[in-house]
Coordinates of C-alpha atoms and ligand atoms in Angstrom, one line a residue:
M267 CA -17.7 12.7 38.6
T268 CA -16.9 9.0 38.5
Q269 CA -13.6 8.0 37.0
E270 CA -13.6 6.3 33.6
R271 CA -13.4 2.5 33.8
A272 CA -9.9 1.3 33.0
R273 CA -9.8 -0.6 29.7
V274 CA -6.8 -2.5 28.3
I275 CA -6.5 -4.8 25.3
K276 CA -4.7 -8.1 25.8
I277 CA -4.6 -10.1 22.6
H278 CA -3.3 -13.5 23.5
D279 CA -3.5 -15.6 26.7
R280 CA 0.3 -15.8 26.8
D281 CA 0.7 -12.0 26.7
N282 CA 2.4 -10.4 29.7
V283 CA 1.7 -6.8 28.5
A284 CA -1.6 -5.2 27.4
I285 CA -2.2 -1.8 25.8
V286 CA -4.3 1.0 27.4
A287 CA -7.5 1.5 25.5
N288 CA -8.8 4.6 27.3
A289 CA -8.6 7.5 24.9
G290 CA -7.0 9.8 27.6
G291 CA -4.6 7.1 28.9
L292 CA -4.8 5.9 32.6
P293 CA -3.5 7.6 35.8
S294 CA -1.2 6.1 38.4
G295 CA -3.2 4.0 40.8
A296 CA -5.8 2.9 38.2
R297 CA -6.9 -0.7 38.7
L298 CA -7.2 -2.9 35.6
P299 CA -9.8 -5.6 35.2
D300 CA -7.3 -8.3 36.1
G301 CA -6.4 -6.6 39.4
T302 CA -3.1 -5.0 38.2
V303 CA -2.7 -1.5 39.7
L304 CA -0.8 1.0 37.6
L305 CA 2.5 2.2 39.3
E306 CA 2.6 5.2 37.0
A307 CA 0.5 7.0 34.4
V308 CA 0.4 5.2 31.0
P309 CA -0.5 7.1 27.8
P310 CA -3.2 5.7 25.4
S311 CA -2.1 2.8 23.2
H312 CA 1.0 2.2 25.3
K313 CA 1.9 -1.0 27.1
V314 CA 1.5 -1.9 30.8
A315 CA 3.2 -4.9 32.4
L316 CA 0.6 -7.5 33.6
A317 CA 3.2 -9.4 35.6
D318 CA 6.6 -8.8 37.3
L319 CA 9.2 -9.2 34.5
P320 CA 12.8 -9.9 35.6
A321 CA 15.6 -8.4 33.6
G322 CA 16.0 -10.4 30.4
A323 CA 12.5 -11.8 30.6
E324 CA 10.6 -12.2 27.3
V325 CA 8.1 -9.4 26.7
I326 CA 5.1 -11.1 25.0
R327 CA 2.4 -9.5 22.9
Y328 CA 0.2 -11.2 20.2
G329 CA 1.4 -14.4 21.9
Q330 CA 4.9 -13.7 20.4
V331 CA 8.1 -12.4 21.9
I332 CA 8.5 -8.7 21.0
G333 CA 11.7 -8.3 23.0
K334 CA 13.5 -8.8 26.3
A335 CA 13.1 -6.7 29.4
A336 CA 16.0 -4.3 29.6
R337 CA 15.8 -4.3 33.5
P338 CA 13.3 -5.6 36.1
I339 CA 9.8 -4.4 35.2
P340 CA 7.4 -4.6 38.1
R341 CA 3.7 -5.4 37.4
G342 CA 1.7 -2.2 36.7
S343 CA 4.7 -0.4 35.0
W344 CA 4.6 1.5 31.8
V345 CA 6.6 -0.6 29.4
D346 CA 8.0 2.0 27.1
E347 CA 10.3 1.4 24.2
S348 CA 13.5 1.8 26.3
L349 CA 12.5 -1.2 28.4
V350 CA 12.2 -3.6 25.4
L351 CA 15.4 -4.8 23.8
L352 CA 15.1 -5.7 20.1
P353 CA 15.6 -9.4 19.6
E354 CA 17.4 -11.0 16.7
P355 CA 15.2 -11.5 13.6
P356 CA 14.2 -15.0 12.7
A357 CA 17.1 -16.5 10.8
L358 CA 16.0 -17.1 7.2
D359 CA 18.4 -20.1 6.7
D360 CA 17.1 -22.0 9.8
L361 CA 13.4 -21.7 9.0
P362 CA 11.8 -25.0 8.1
L363 CA 10.1 -24.8 4.7
D364 CA 6.9 -26.0 6.2
T365 CA 4.2 -24.6 3.9
G366 CA 0.6 -25.1 3.0
H367 CA -0.9 -24.7 6.5
A368 CA -3.5 -22.0 5.7
P369 CA -6.6 -23.7 4.4
A370 CA -8.3 -22.1 1.4
L371 CA -11.1 -19.7 2.4
P372 CA -14.7 -20.6 1.6
P373 CA -16.0 -18.9 -1.6
L374 CA -18.2 -15.8 -1.3
P375 CA -20.1 -15.6 -4.6
G376 CA -22.6 -12.9 -5.7
Y377 CA -20.7 -9.6 -5.1
S378 CA -20.0 -7.2 -8.0
F379 CA -19.0 -3.6 -8.7
D380 CA -19.3 -1.3 -11.7
G381 CA -15.9 -1.0 -13.3
Y382 CA -14.3 -0.1 -16.7
R383 CA -13.4 -3.3 -18.4
N384 CA -10.2 -3.2 -20.5
A385 CA -9.2 -5.2 -23.5
D386 CA -6.5 -7.0 -21.5
G387 CA -9.0 -8.3 -19.0
T388 CA -8.2 -5.9 -16.2
V389 CA -10.8 -3.6 -14.7
G390 CA -10.5 0.1 -14.0
T391 CA -12.0 1.9 -11.0
K392 CA -11.3 5.4 -12.4
N393 CA -11.1 6.7 -16.0
L394 CA -7.8 8.6 -16.3
L395 CA -5.6 9.9 -19.1
G396 CA -2.1 8.8 -18.0
I397 CA 1.0 10.7 -19.2
L398 CA 4.1 8.7 -18.6
T399 CA 7.6 10.2 -18.8
S400 CA 10.8 8.5 -19.6
V401 CA 13.0 11.1 -17.9
Q402 CA 12.8 14.0 -15.4
C403 CA 14.0 16.4 -18.1
V404 CA 10.5 16.6 -19.6
A405 CA 8.7 17.2 -16.3
G406 CA 8.3 20.9 -16.7
V407 CA 6.7 20.5 -20.2
V408 CA 4.5 17.7 -19.0
N409 CA 3.3 19.8 -16.0
V410 CA 2.3 22.7 -18.4
L411 CA 0.7 20.1 -20.7
A412 CA -1.4 18.6 -17.9
R413 CA -2.5 22.1 -16.8
R414 CA -3.6 23.0 -20.3
I415 CA -5.3 19.7 -20.9
R416 CA -7.2 20.1 -17.7
E417 CA -8.3 23.7 -18.6
E418 CA -8.9 23.4 -22.3
L419 CA -9.7 19.7 -23.2
L420 CA -11.0 17.9 -20.1
P421 CA -14.3 19.9 -19.9
R422 CA -15.2 18.5 -23.3
Y423 CA -14.9 14.9 -22.1
P424 CA -17.1 14.5 -19.0
N425 CA -16.6 10.8 -18.7
V426 CA -12.9 11.2 -18.1
D427 CA -12.1 11.7 -14.4
D428 CA -8.7 13.4 -14.6
I429 CA -5.2 13.6 -16.0
V430 CA -2.3 12.0 -14.3
A431 CA 1.3 13.1 -15.1
V432 CA 3.7 10.5 -13.9
N433 CA 6.8 12.5 -13.3
H434 CA 9.8 11.0 -11.5
S435 CA 13.6 11.4 -11.0
Y436 CA 14.6 8.4 -13.0
G437 CA 15.6 8.0 -16.7
C438 CA 19.0 9.5 -17.1
G439 CA 22.2 9.8 -15.0
V440 CA 21.6 6.3 -13.8
A441 CA 23.4 3.0 -14.3
I442 CA 20.7 1.7 -16.7
N443 CA 22.2 -1.8 -17.0
A444 CA 22.9 -2.3 -13.3
P445 CA 20.8 -5.2 -11.8
G446 CA 18.8 -2.8 -9.6
A447 CA 17.7 -0.8 -12.7
A448 CA 15.2 -3.5 -13.6
V449 CA 13.1 -2.4 -10.7
P450 CA 12.3 1.3 -11.7
I451 CA 12.1 0.4 -15.4
R452 CA 9.5 -2.4 -15.0
T453 CA 7.7 -0.1 -12.5
L454 CA 7.3 2.5 -15.2
Q455 CA 6.4 0.0 -17.9
N456 CA 3.7 -1.5 -15.6
L457 CA 2.4 1.9 -14.6
A458 CA 1.8 2.7 -18.3
R459 CA -0.4 -0.4 -18.4
H460 CA -2.4 0.5 -15.3
P461 CA -6.1 -0.6 -15.6
N462 CA -7.3 3.0 -14.8
F463 CA -5.5 4.3 -17.9
G464 CA -7.6 2.0 -20.1
G465 CA -4.8 1.2 -22.5
E466 CA -4.5 4.8 -23.6
A467 CA -1.5 6.1 -21.7
M468 CA 0.8 8.4 -23.7
I469 CA 4.5 8.6 -23.2
V470 CA 6.6 11.7 -23.3
G471 CA 10.4 11.4 -23.7
L472 CA 13.3 13.8 -24.4
G473 CA 15.2 11.8 -27.0
C474 CA 18.8 11.4 -25.6
E475 CA 18.0 9.8 -22.2
K476 CA 19.3 6.5 -21.1
L477 CA 15.8 5.1 -20.6
E478 CA 14.5 5.2 -24.1
A479 CA 10.9 6.2 -24.2
D480 CA 10.0 3.2 -26.5
R481 CA 10.8 0.9 -23.6
L482 CA 7.8 2.2 -21.7
V483 CA 5.4 1.0 -24.4
P484 CA 3.9 -2.3 -23.2
Q485 CA 5.5 -5.2 -25.1
D486 CA 2.3 -6.3 -26.8
E487 CA 1.6 -2.8 -28.1
R488 CA 5.2 -2.4 -29.2
H489 CA 4.7 -5.3 -31.7
A490 CA 1.3 -4.0 -32.8
C491 CA 2.8 -0.6 -33.6
A492 CA 5.8 -1.8 -35.6
G493 CA 4.4 -0.5 -38.9
C494 CA 1.6 -3.0 -39.0
G495 CA -1.1 -0.4 -38.8
G496 CA -2.8 -2.2 -36.0
C497 CA -2.8 1.0 -33.9
G498 CA -5.1 2.8 -36.4
G499 CA -2.2 4.5 -38.1
E500 CA -1.3 6.7 -35.2
G501 CA 2.0 5.1 -34.4
P502 CA 3.2 4.2 -31.0
P503 CA 2.0 6.5 -28.2
V504 CA 5.4 8.1 -27.8
L505 CA 6.4 11.7 -28.3
L506 CA 10.0 12.9 -28.1
L507 CA 10.6 16.6 -27.4
Q508 CA 13.8 16.5 -29.4
D509 CA 11.9 15.5 -32.5
E510 CA 13.5 17.6 -35.3
A511 CA 10.1 18.5 -36.7
F512 CA 9.4 20.7 -33.7
R513 CA 10.3 24.4 -34.0
G514 CA 10.1 25.4 -30.3
F515 CA 7.7 25.0 -27.5
G516 CA 4.6 25.9 -29.4
D517 CA 5.1 23.0 -31.9
M518 CA 5.7 20.5 -29.0
M519 CA 2.6 21.6 -27.2
A520 CA 0.4 21.4 -30.3
A521 CA 1.6 17.9 -31.0
L522 CA 1.1 16.8 -27.3
M523 CA -2.4 18.4 -27.1
R524 CA -3.3 16.6 -30.3
M525 CA -2.1 13.3 -28.9
A526 CA -4.0 13.9 -25.7
G527 CA -7.2 14.9 -27.5
E528 CA -7.2 11.6 -29.5
R529 CA -6.9 9.6 -26.3
L530 CA -9.4 11.6 -24.4
E531 CA -11.9 11.0 -27.2
R532 CA -11.6 7.3 -26.8
L533 CA -11.4 7.3 -23.0
N534 CA -14.6 9.4 -23.0
R535 CA -16.4 6.5 -24.7
R536 CA -15.6 4.1 -21.8
R537 CA -18.6 3.2 -19.6
R538 CA -18.8 1.4 -16.3
E539 CA -20.3 -2.1 -16.5
P540 CA -21.1 -4.7 -13.8
C541 CA -17.9 -6.7 -13.0
P542 CA -17.6 -9.6 -10.5
A543 CA -15.7 -8.7 -7.3
S544 CA -13.1 -11.1 -8.5
D545 CA -11.9 -8.3 -10.7
L546 CA -10.7 -6.3 -7.7
V547 CA -7.0 -6.0 -7.2
A548 CA -6.7 -4.4 -3.8
G549 CA -3.5 -3.3 -2.1
V550 CA -3.2 -3.1 1.7
Q551 CA -0.8 -0.8 3.4
C552 CA -0.3 1.0 6.7
G553 CA 1.3 4.3 7.6
G554 CA 1.7 6.2 10.8
S555 CA 0.9 3.1 12.8
D556 CA 0.3 3.0 16.6
A557 CA -0.2 0.2 19.1
F558 CA -4.0 0.2 18.3
S559 CA -3.3 -0.5 14.6
G560 CA -2.7 -4.2 15.3
V561 CA -5.9 -4.7 17.2
T562 CA -8.4 -2.5 15.3
A563 CA -7.7 -1.2 11.8
N564 CA -5.3 -3.9 10.6
P565 CA -7.4 -6.9 11.7
A566 CA -10.5 -5.2 10.2
V567 CA -8.7 -4.6 6.9
G568 CA -7.5 -8.2 7.2
Y569 CA -11.1 -9.4 7.5
A570 CA -12.0 -7.3 4.5
A571 CA -9.0 -8.8 2.6
D572 CA -10.3 -12.3 3.4
L573 CA -13.7 -11.2 2.0
I574 CA -12.1 -9.9 -1.2
V575 CA -10.1 -13.1 -1.6
R576 CA -13.2 -15.2 -0.9
A577 CA -15.1 -13.3 -3.6
G578 CA -12.3 -14.3 -6.0
G579 CA -10.4 -11.1 -6.0
T580 CA -6.7 -10.3 -5.4
V581 CA -5.2 -8.7 -2.3
M582 CA -1.6 -7.6 -2.2
F583 CA 0.2 -7.0 1.0
S584 CA 3.7 -5.6 1.0
E585 CA 6.2 -3.6 3.2
V586 CA 9.1 -6.1 3.6
T587 CA 10.6 -4.5 6.8
E588 CA 7.2 -4.8 8.5
V589 CA 6.8 -8.5 7.8
R590 CA 10.4 -9.5 8.2
D591 CA 10.1 -10.1 11.9
A592 CA 6.9 -12.1 11.5
I593 CA 8.2 -14.3 8.7
H594 CA 8.0 -17.4 10.8
L595 CA 4.2 -16.8 11.0
L596 CA 3.8 -16.1 7.2
L597 CA 5.9 -18.9 5.8
P598 CA 3.5 -21.7 7.0
R599 CA 0.7 -19.7 5.2
T600 CA 2.5 -19.9 1.8
A601 CA 0.6 -22.2 -0.5
D602 CA 3.6 -24.4 -1.4
I603 CA 7.4 -24.6 -1.1
W604 CA 7.9 -22.6 -4.3
V605 CA 5.9 -19.7 -2.9
G606 CA 7.7 -20.2 0.4
R607 CA 11.1 -20.0 -1.2
A608 CA 10.1 -16.9 -3.2
L609 CA 9.0 -15.2 0.1
L610 CA 12.3 -16.0 1.8
K611 CA 14.2 -14.8 -1.3
E612 CA 12.6 -11.4 -1.1
M613 CA 13.4 -11.2 2.6
A614 CA 17.0 -12.1 2.0
W615 CA 17.3 -9.6 -0.8
Y616 CA 16.0 -6.8 1.5
D617 CA 18.4 -7.9 4.3
R618 CA 21.3 -7.5 1.9
Y619 CA 19.9 -4.2 0.5
L620 CA 19.7 -2.7 4.0
A621 CA 23.1 -4.0 5.0
A622 CA 24.6 -2.5 1.8
G623 CA 23.3 0.8 3.0
G624 CA 24.7 0.4 6.5
A625 CA 21.3 0.0 8.0
D626 CA 19.2 -2.7 9.5
R627 CA 15.5 -3.2 10.3
S628 CA 15.8 -1.0 13.5
A629 CA 15.6 1.9 11.0
N630 CA 11.9 1.2 11.2
P631 CA 9.7 2.2 13.2
A632 CA 9.5 6.0 13.0
P633 CA 9.5 8.3 16.0
G634 CA 5.7 8.8 15.7
N635 CA 5.2 5.0 15.8
K636 CA 7.1 4.9 19.1
R637 CA 5.1 7.8 20.5
G638 CA 2.0 5.7 19.5
G639 CA 3.2 2.9 21.8
L640 CA 5.1 0.7 19.3
A641 CA 8.3 -0.4 21.1
N642 CA 10.1 -1.8 18.0
V643 CA 9.8 -3.3 14.5
V644 CA 8.9 -6.7 15.9
E645 CA 5.8 -5.3 17.6
K646 CA 5.0 -3.3 14.5
A647 CA 5.4 -6.4 12.3
L648 CA 3.1 -8.5 14.4
G649 CA 0.4 -5.9 14.1
S650 CA 1.1 -5.2 10.5
I651 CA 0.6 -8.7 9.1
A652 CA -2.9 -8.7 10.5
K653 CA -3.7 -6.7 7.3
S654 CA -3.1 -9.9 5.3
G655 CA -6.1 -11.7 6.8
S656 CA -5.9 -15.4 7.3
G657 CA -5.8 -17.0 3.8
P658 CA -3.1 -18.9 2.0
I659 CA -0.4 -16.8 0.3
V660 CA -0.6 -18.0 -3.3
D661 CA 2.1 -16.0 -5.0
V662 CA 5.1 -13.6 -4.4
I663 CA 6.0 -10.8 -6.8
G664 CA 9.1 -8.6 -6.8
P665 CA 9.0 -4.8 -6.6
G666 CA 7.4 -3.3 -9.7
E667 CA 6.2 -6.6 -11.1
R668 CA 2.6 -7.1 -12.2
V669 CA 0.3 -9.3 -10.2
Q670 CA -0.4 -12.6 -12.0
K671 CA -2.6 -14.7 -9.7
S672 CA -5.9 -14.1 -7.9
G673 CA -5.9 -14.5 -4.1
L674 CA -3.6 -13.3 -1.5
V675 CA -0.2 -12.2 -2.9
F676 CA 2.9 -10.8 -1.2
A677 CA 4.1 -7.9 -3.4
A678 CA 7.6 -7.1 -2.1
T679 CA 8.1 -3.4 -1.5
P680 CA 9.7 -1.1 0.9
A681 CA 7.4 0.1 3.7
S682 CA 7.7 3.8 2.7
D683 CA 4.1 4.8 2.0
F684 CA 4.6 6.5 -1.4
V685 CA 7.1 3.9 -2.7
C686 CA 4.9 1.0 -1.6
G687 CA 1.9 2.8 -3.2
T688 CA 3.7 3.4 -6.5
L689 CA 4.8 -0.3 -6.6
Q690 CA 1.4 -1.6 -5.8
L691 CA 0.0 0.6 -8.6
A692 CA 2.5 -0.9 -10.9
A693 CA 1.4 -4.3 -9.9
G694 CA -2.1 -3.4 -11.1
M695 CA -3.8 -2.3 -7.9
N696 CA -7.2 -0.7 -8.6
L697 CA -8.0 0.2 -5.0
Q698 CA -5.9 0.5 -1.8
L699 CA -6.9 0.0 1.8
F700 CA -4.6 2.1 4.1
T701 CA -4.6 1.9 7.9
T702 CA -3.3 4.7 10.0
G703 CA -3.1 5.4 13.8
R704 CA -1.1 8.6 14.0
G705 CA -2.8 9.9 10.9
T706 CA -1.6 10.7 7.4
P707 CA -3.5 12.6 4.6
Y708 CA -2.0 10.1 2.1
G709 CA -3.8 9.6 -1.2
L710 CA -3.0 8.4 -4.8
Q711 CA -4.4 10.0 -7.9
M712 CA -4.2 6.8 -9.9
A713 CA -6.5 4.7 -7.7
P714 CA -8.9 5.3 -4.8
V715 CA -7.3 5.0 -1.3
L716 CA -9.6 4.2 1.6
K717 CA -8.1 5.2 4.9
V718 CA -9.0 3.2 8.0
S719 CA -8.3 4.8 11.4
S720 CA -7.1 2.7 14.3
S721 CA -7.7 5.1 17.2
Q722 CA -10.6 7.0 18.6
A723 CA -8.5 10.2 19.0
L724 CA -7.7 10.2 15.3
S725 CA -11.2 9.3 14.1
E726 CA -12.5 12.3 16.0
R727 CA -9.8 14.8 15.1
W728 CA -9.7 13.8 11.4
S729 CA -13.3 12.7 10.8
D730 CA -13.3 14.2 7.2
L731 CA -9.9 12.7 6.3
V732 CA -10.5 9.1 7.2
D733 CA -13.1 6.8 5.5
V734 CA -13.6 4.1 8.2
D735 CA -13.4 4.3 11.9
A736 CA -12.1 1.0 13.2
S737 CA -11.4 2.3 16.7
R738 CA -14.9 1.2 17.7
I739 CA -13.4 -2.3 17.9
A740 CA -11.3 -1.3 20.9
G741 CA -14.2 0.3 22.7
G742 CA -16.4 -2.7 22.1
G743 CA -18.8 -0.7 19.9
A744 CA -18.2 -3.0 16.9
T745 CA -16.5 -6.3 16.1
I746 CA -13.7 -6.9 13.7
E747 CA -16.2 -8.8 11.5
E748 CA -18.6 -5.9 11.4
V749 CA -16.0 -3.3 10.5
G750 CA -14.5 -5.8 8.0
W751 CA -17.8 -6.1 6.2
E752 CA -18.3 -2.3 6.3
I753 CA -14.9 -1.9 4.6
F754 CA -15.8 -4.6 2.0
R755 CA -19.1 -2.9 1.1
L756 CA -17.3 0.5 0.9
V757 CA -14.7 -1.0 -1.4
L758 CA -17.5 -2.1 -3.8
D759 CA -19.1 1.3 -3.7
V760 CA -15.9 3.2 -4.2
A761 CA -14.7 0.9 -6.9
S762 CA -18.0 1.6 -8.7
G763 CA -17.7 5.3 -8.4
R764 CA -20.9 5.5 -6.3
K765 CA -19.0 6.8 -3.3
R766 CA -15.7 8.7 -3.1
A767 CA -12.7 8.1 -0.9
A768 CA -11.9 11.1 1.4
A769 CA -8.6 11.7 -0.5
D770 CA -10.5 11.9 -3.8
R771 CA -13.1 14.2 -2.3
L772 CA -10.4 16.5 -1.0
G773 CA -8.0 16.1 -3.9
L774 CA -5.1 14.9 -1.7
Y775 CA -2.6 13.1 -3.8
N776 CA 1.0 12.1 -3.1
D777 CA 3.7 12.0 -5.7
L778 CA 4.6 8.7 -7.1
V779 CA 8.1 7.7 -6.0
L780 CA 10.1 5.1 -7.9
F781 CA 12.1 2.5 -6.0
N782 CA 15.6 2.6 -7.5
P783 CA 18.0 0.1 -5.8
G784 CA 20.6 0.8 -8.6
P785 CA 23.3 3.4 -8.6
V786 CA 22.9 7.0 -9.7
T787 CA 25.8 8.1 -11.9
Ligands
CA202 CA1 3.7 2.0 4.8

């Protein structure tokens, strides 16, 4: 049997390391195409030194310094995480505010999808009854409610896809006026306005909590419901369990079921209609990354992100700790100095947030990232930002804020999958592109999540859990452009309800998790 040809991926001419592309790794003695002979076995997606690196030498991948050699590293060695010392992050104060270097992408007209158009101009990709809660105290009642709605009411409304109960741990026992409280509060307010709830979300509160349930009613509806009759005489979509009219659980449930029924009636009348691709608001995220992520899945998603932006749509990228070390590459892509300043402000805020918690950016990556060949957060960041494509960054929004502009937007969020997912939903995301190398069954009930696999091993092992196999790029079986177009077409199909994401097919949904930088009391 002939031995498999050694394959490595070197991204930039300057790189002095490359990653092993063979699915089973490479043995000691294997000869690479450039003549390098491996001095030891190297696992798949891990790095090999292409040159002799003296102690302290810069280790270069993506044409960027990912760290310094901890000791002399001879050519052909496995460059594992212990050999790469984490460099200082780019200082925010010293960065020149040199913006506007990414040219606008050429328009891509003529693409559309079938979505649910809302009165506020947003477009839904699912038709869901949203049940928001103002405090954890009501979670038990809301869980029973959701179960009863699903069993007793939903079968009568075939055009409604599902019920989403947005339970969380916020709402009381918190410093509601602390500066950090603005984040979870606006997140809940904006979740209530999510395009997939079609303006029909109902809000369940207790009555004595710090976060008053009325505050979750969108501002515009709050005015409409102040006794003007504009809401059809139903009153605001809020129900408090402590309402004195209720004699026990049966009364509460009857009122809640009535409220749900009225909303389901209206949601059931919604129909999909052709909408231009410019109505897409896609989020991109990664989770369980490996060293392949930055050369297969993330660039393919980045290419798809460019296509969505070119079609007039909106793409949000996030995960502050995973862009922080590549900020010097992102800043020139901001459209102007105001966007540049906003980007730096979000980075600085997160630096302080981590410092206040006694942590720094080395808290990322996770052990699994390291087993996947990522030495540190710098290498992870350089691969991560590939998801943002190549276009100009036209806006920056804070955690929990709603997206305002079309184009590529940086939505500042933690990198935690469920927290980032929740915040991107609050921003108005109607579909998410999620790349993974190590594998995660992650999914969101509120919007379709398409999972893009970075490695051949994962694509084979989890063929029913991932939606797109980008590992073909590493093997030469497909180009970044081809996989990017495949993702874009799948986005239009899934947004239209013609195809289903793996997570929706299997019913795999993570809990929504609020980001609360404020104190708990
Ligand atoms: Ca993540």
